[in-house]
CSV table of C-alpha atoms in Angstrom, one decimal:
chain,number,residue,atom,x,y,z
Z,277,UNK,CA,42.1,51.8,152.9
Z,278,UNK,CA,42.2,48.3,154.4
Z,279,UNK,CA,44.5,45.8,152.7
Z,280,UNK,CA,41.5,43.4,152.1
Z,281,UNK,CA,39.7,46.2,150.3
Z,282,UNK,CA,42.7,47.0,148.2
Z,283,UNK,CA,43.1,43.3,147.3
Z,284,UNK,CA,39.5,43.2,146.3
Z,285,UNK,CA,40.0,46.2,144.0
Z,286,UNK,CA,43.1,44.4,142.5
Z,287,UNK,CA,40.9,41.5,141.5
Z,288,UNK,CA,38.4,43.5,139.5
Z,289,UNK,CA,38.2,42.9,135.8
Z,290,UNK,CA,40.8,45.0,133.9
Z,291,UNK,CA,38.1,47.0,132.0
Z,292,UNK,CA,36.5,47.9,135.3
Z,293,UNK,CA,39.9,49.0,136.7
Z,294,UNK,CA,40.6,51.2,133.6
Z,295,UNK,CA,37.2,52.8,134.1
Z,296,UNK,CA,38.1,53.6,137.7
Z,297,UNK,CA,41.5,55.1,136.6
Z,298,UNK,CA,39.5,57.3,134.2
Z,299,UNK,CA,37.3,58.4,137.1
Z,300,UNK,CA,40.5,59.1,139.2
Z,301,UNK,CA,41.9,61.3,136.4
Z,302,UNK,CA,38.6,63.2,136.1
Z,303,UNK,CA,38.5,63.7,139.8
Z,304,UNK,CA,42.1,64.9,139.9
Z,305,UNK,CA,41.5,67.4,137.1
Z,306,UNK,CA,38.3,68.7,138.8
Z,307,UNK,CA,40.2,69.3,142.1
Z,308,UNK,CA,43.0,71.1,140.3
Z,309,UNK,CA,40.5,73.3,138.4
Z,310,UNK,CA,38.7,74.1,141.6
Z,311,UNK,CA,42.0,75.1,143.3
Z,312,UNK,CA,42.8,77.4,140.3
Z,313,UNK,CA,39.3,79.0,140.6
Z,314,UNK,CA,39.8,79.5,144.3
Z,315,UNK,CA,43.3,81.0,143.9
Z,316,UNK,CA,41.9,83.3,141.2
Z,317,UNK,CA,39.1,84.6,143.4
Z,318,UNK,CA,41.4,84.9,146.5
Z,319,UNK,CA,44.1,86.8,144.5
Z,320,UNK,CA,42.2,88.4,141.6
Z,321,UNK,CA,45.2,90.5,140.5
Z,322,UNK,CA,47.9,88.3,141.9
Z,323,UNK,CA,50.2,88.8,138.9
Z,324,UNK,CA,50.8,92.5,139.6
Z,325,UNK,CA,49.6,93.3,143.1
Z,326,UNK,CA,51.3,90.5,145.1
Z,327,UNK,CA,54.9,91.4,144.5
Z,328,UNK,CA,54.2,95.0,145.5
Z,329,UNK,CA,52.3,93.9,148.6
Z,330,UNK,CA,55.0,91.5,149.6
Z,331,UNK,CA,57.8,94.0,149.1
Z,332,UNK,CA,55.9,96.6,151.2
Z,333,UNK,CA,53.8,94.9,153.8
Z,334,UNK,CA,52.4,98.2,155.1
Z,335,UNK,CA,50.9,99.0,151.7
Z,336,UNK,CA,47.9,96.6,152.2
D,186,UNK,CA,27.0,54.0,134.4
D,187,UNK,CA,28.2,50.9,132.7
D,188,UNK,CA,27.6,52.2,129.2
D,189,UNK,CA,29.8,55.3,129.7
D,190,UNK,CA,32.9,55.0,127.6
D,191,UNK,CA,36.2,54.9,129.5
D,192,UNK,CA,38.1,58.2,129.7
D,193,UNK,CA,41.1,56.2,128.8
D,194,UNK,CA,40.8,55.0,125.1
D,195,UNK,CA,42.8,51.9,125.8
D,196,UNK,CA,41.0,49.8,123.2
D,197,UNK,CA,41.8,52.4,120.5
D,198,UNK,CA,45.5,52.3,121.6
D,199,UNK,CA,45.7,48.5,121.5
D,200,UNK,CA,43.8,48.5,118.1
D,201,UNK,CA,46.3,50.9,116.7
D,202,UNK,CA,49.2,48.9,118.0
D,203,UNK,CA,47.7,45.8,116.3
D,204,UNK,CA,47.5,47.8,113.1
D,205,UNK,CA,51.2,48.7,113.4
D,206,UNK,CA,52.0,44.9,113.6
D,207,UNK,CA,49.7,44.2,110.6
D,208,UNK,CA,51.4,47.0,108.6
D,209,UNK,CA,54.8,45.4,109.6
D,210,UNK,CA,55.9,48.7,111.2
D,211,UNK,CA,56.5,46.8,114.4
D,212,UNK,CA,57.2,43.2,115.1
D,213,UNK,CA,55.5,42.8,118.4
D,214,UNK,CA,54.3,44.9,121.4
D,215,UNK,CA,53.0,44.7,124.9
D,216,UNK,CA,51.3,47.1,127.2
D,217,UNK,CA,53.9,48.2,129.9
D,218,UNK,CA,54.2,50.8,132.6
D,219,UNK,CA,51.5,51.8,135.0
D,220,UNK,CA,48.6,50.5,133.0
D,221,UNK,CA,50.2,47.0,132.8
D,222,UNK,CA,50.7,47.1,136.6
D,223,UNK,CA,47.0,48.0,137.0
D,224,UNK,CA,46.2,44.7,135.2
D,225,UNK,CA,47.5,43.0,138.3
D,226,UNK,CA,47.0,45.5,141.2
D,227,UNK,CA,44.4,48.0,142.4
D,228,UNK,CA,43.6,50.9,140.1
D,229,UNK,CA,45.7,54.1,140.7
D,230,UNK,CA,46.0,57.4,138.8
D,231,UNK,CA,48.2,57.5,135.8
D,232,UNK,CA,48.2,59.9,132.9
D,233,UNK,CA,49.6,58.0,130.0
D,234,UNK,CA,50.0,54.5,128.4
D,235,UNK,CA,53.3,52.9,127.6
D,236,UNK,CA,53.5,50.6,124.5
D,237,UNK,CA,56.7,48.7,124.5
D,238,UNK,CA,57.4,47.5,120.9
D,239,UNK,CA,59.9,45.3,119.2
D,240,UNK,CA,61.0,47.2,116.1
D,241,UNK,CA,60.9,45.7,112.6
D,242,UNK,CA,63.4,48.3,111.6
D,243,UNK,CA,66.6,47.4,113.4
D,244,UNK,CA,68.3,50.7,112.7
D,245,UNK,CA,68.9,53.3,115.4
D,246,UNK,CA,65.6,55.0,114.7
D,247,UNK,CA,63.7,51.8,115.4
D,248,UNK,CA,61.2,52.8,112.7
D,249,UNK,CA,59.8,55.5,115.0
D,250,UNK,CA,59.3,58.1,112.2
D,251,UNK,CA,57.2,55.6,110.2
D,252,UNK,CA,55.2,54.7,113.3
D,253,UNK,CA,54.5,58.4,114.1
D,254,UNK,CA,53.6,59.1,110.5
D,255,UNK,CA,51.2,56.1,110.4
D,256,UNK,CA,49.5,57.1,113.6
D,257,UNK,CA,49.3,60.8,112.6
D,258,UNK,CA,47.6,59.7,109.4
D,259,UNK,CA,45.0,58.1,111.6
D,260,UNK,CA,44.3,61.3,113.6
D,261,UNK,CA,46.8,60.9,116.4
D,262,UNK,CA,48.6,64.2,117.5
D,263,UNK,CA,52.2,64.6,118.6
D,264,UNK,CA,52.9,66.4,121.8
D,265,UNK,CA,56.5,66.3,123.0
D,266,UNK,CA,57.5,62.6,123.7
D,267,UNK,CA,53.9,61.5,123.5
D,268,UNK,CA,51.4,60.6,120.8
D,269,UNK,CA,47.9,61.6,121.7
D,270,UNK,CA,44.7,59.7,120.9
D,271,UNK,CA,41.5,61.4,122.0
D,272,UNK,CA,43.7,63.7,124.2
D,273,UNK,CA,45.2,60.7,126.0
D,274,UNK,CA,49.0,60.5,125.8
D,275,UNK,CA,50.7,57.3,124.7
D,276,UNK,CA,54.4,56.6,124.6
D,277,UNK,CA,55.8,54.1,122.1
D,278,UNK,CA,59.1,52.7,123.6
D,279,UNK,CA,61.4,50.6,121.5
D,280,UNK,CA,62.3,47.4,123.3
D,281,UNK,CA,65.8,46.0,123.8
D,282,UNK,CA,67.3,43.5,126.3
D,283,UNK,CA,65.0,43.2,129.3
D,284,UNK,CA,62.1,45.0,127.7
D,285,UNK,CA,62.3,43.0,124.6
D,286,UNK,CA,62.2,39.8,126.6
D,287,UNK,CA,59.2,41.3,128.5
D,288,UNK,CA,57.4,41.8,125.2
D,289,UNK,CA,58.3,38.2,124.0
D,290,UNK,CA,56.9,36.7,127.2
D,291,UNK,CA,53.9,39.0,127.6
D,292,UNK,CA,50.5,37.7,128.5
D,293,UNK,CA,47.9,37.6,125.8
D,294,UNK,CA,44.6,39.4,126.9
D,295,UNK,CA,41.4,40.6,125.4
D,296,UNK,CA,40.4,44.1,126.2
D,297,UNK,CA,36.9,45.3,125.1
D,298,UNK,CA,37.1,42.7,122.3
D,299,UNK,CA,40.6,43.7,121.2
D,300,UNK,CA,43.4,41.1,121.4
D,301,UNK,CA,46.5,42.5,123.0
D,302,UNK,CA,49.4,41.6,125.3
D,303,UNK,CA,50.4,42.9,128.7
D,304,UNK,CA,53.8,42.5,130.4
D,305,UNK,CA,53.9,39.8,133.1
D,306,UNK,CA,54.3,41.1,136.7
D,307,UNK,CA,57.7,39.6,137.1
D,308,UNK,CA,58.9,41.7,134.1
D,309,UNK,CA,57.1,44.9,135.3
D,310,UNK,CA,59.0,44.5,138.6
D,311,UNK,CA,62.3,43.9,136.9
D,312,UNK,CA,61.9,46.9,134.6
D,313,UNK,CA,60.8,49.1,137.6
D,314,UNK,CA,63.9,47.9,139.5
D,315,UNK,CA,66.1,48.8,136.5
D,316,UNK,CA,64.6,52.3,136.3
D,317,UNK,CA,64.5,52.9,140.1
D,318,UNK,CA,62.5,56.1,140.4
D,319,UNK,CA,60.4,56.6,143.6
D,320,UNK,CA,57.2,55.7,141.7
D,321,UNK,CA,58.9,52.5,140.3
D,322,UNK,CA,59.8,51.4,143.8
D,323,UNK,CA,56.2,52.0,145.0
D,324,UNK,CA,55.0,49.9,142.0
D,325,UNK,CA,57.3,47.1,142.9
D,326,UNK,CA,56.0,47.1,146.5
D,327,UNK,CA,52.4,47.1,145.3
D,328,UNK,CA,53.0,44.3,142.8
D,329,UNK,CA,54.7,42.1,145.4
D,330,UNK,CA,51.8,42.7,147.8
D,331,UNK,CA,48.9,42.3,145.4
D,332,UNK,CA,49.9,40.3,142.4
D,333,UNK,CA,50.6,36.6,142.1
D,334,UNK,CA,54.4,36.6,141.4
D,335,UNK,CA,56.3,33.5,140.2
D,336,UNK,CA,59.3,34.0,142.6
D,337,UNK,CA,61.5,31.6,140.6
D,338,UNK,CA,60.8,33.5,137.3
D,339,UNK,CA,61.4,36.9,139.0
D,340,UNK,CA,64.7,35.7,140.7
D,341,UNK,CA,65.9,34.4,137.3
D,342,UNK,CA,65.2,37.7,135.5
D,343,UNK,CA,66.8,39.7,138.3
D,344,UNK,CA,69.9,37.5,138.3
D,345,UNK,CA,70.3,37.5,134.5
D,346,UNK,CA,70.0,41.3,134.3
D,347,UNK,CA,72.0,41.9,137.5
D,348,UNK,CA,69.1,43.7,139.2
D,349,UNK,CA,68.2,43.9,142.9
D,350,UNK,CA,64.9,44.7,144.5
D,351,UNK,CA,64.8,47.6,147.0
D,352,UNK,CA,65.0,46.6,150.6
D,353,UNK,CA,61.5,47.0,152.2
């Protein structure tokens, strides 16, 4: 982001900035949740099957 | 969506801190840490609020058990080193030395109709320099770039507390 844009954001009213922080937190949580869902669908039984698969690459 | 309430219940936090002053459980307080920095710089992600307080109780406990008990009676929950209000973590940090001076010299503000105080940028920088984690150094750089800093005040604080700013 350009420094002028960042400076503009710095000059927003405090209430507005706190609302934006809230949005950043929501976004960050949504991204994390999405990542967890993707991991779960890519490795549905990762807890048990991965170690076996890793220890014997020919097994998959 | 201007009417949507903030995900960060900062007004509730500040109202509670004011109640602690009224109940004589703390003498004074100011918003510190990342949220105080955000008062002066662009918004960035942070997951908790720091309330720096001057204790009424001058013993080693700094009256923390009474503060926790008061807030828990108002529905706050305890989770490790944080107190939670509406699932938002808040840390109450007893002030001494530099942080006490930061509270005494904090800037009065109004937040959503609640009177409060926020640490001045010169003190946020000095406190960050005294802590010195990576995120503190980033905060110093951001404040120096984006906030109006009284250089004489900052230099005086740094000199008195024998602190140095990181070389950029």
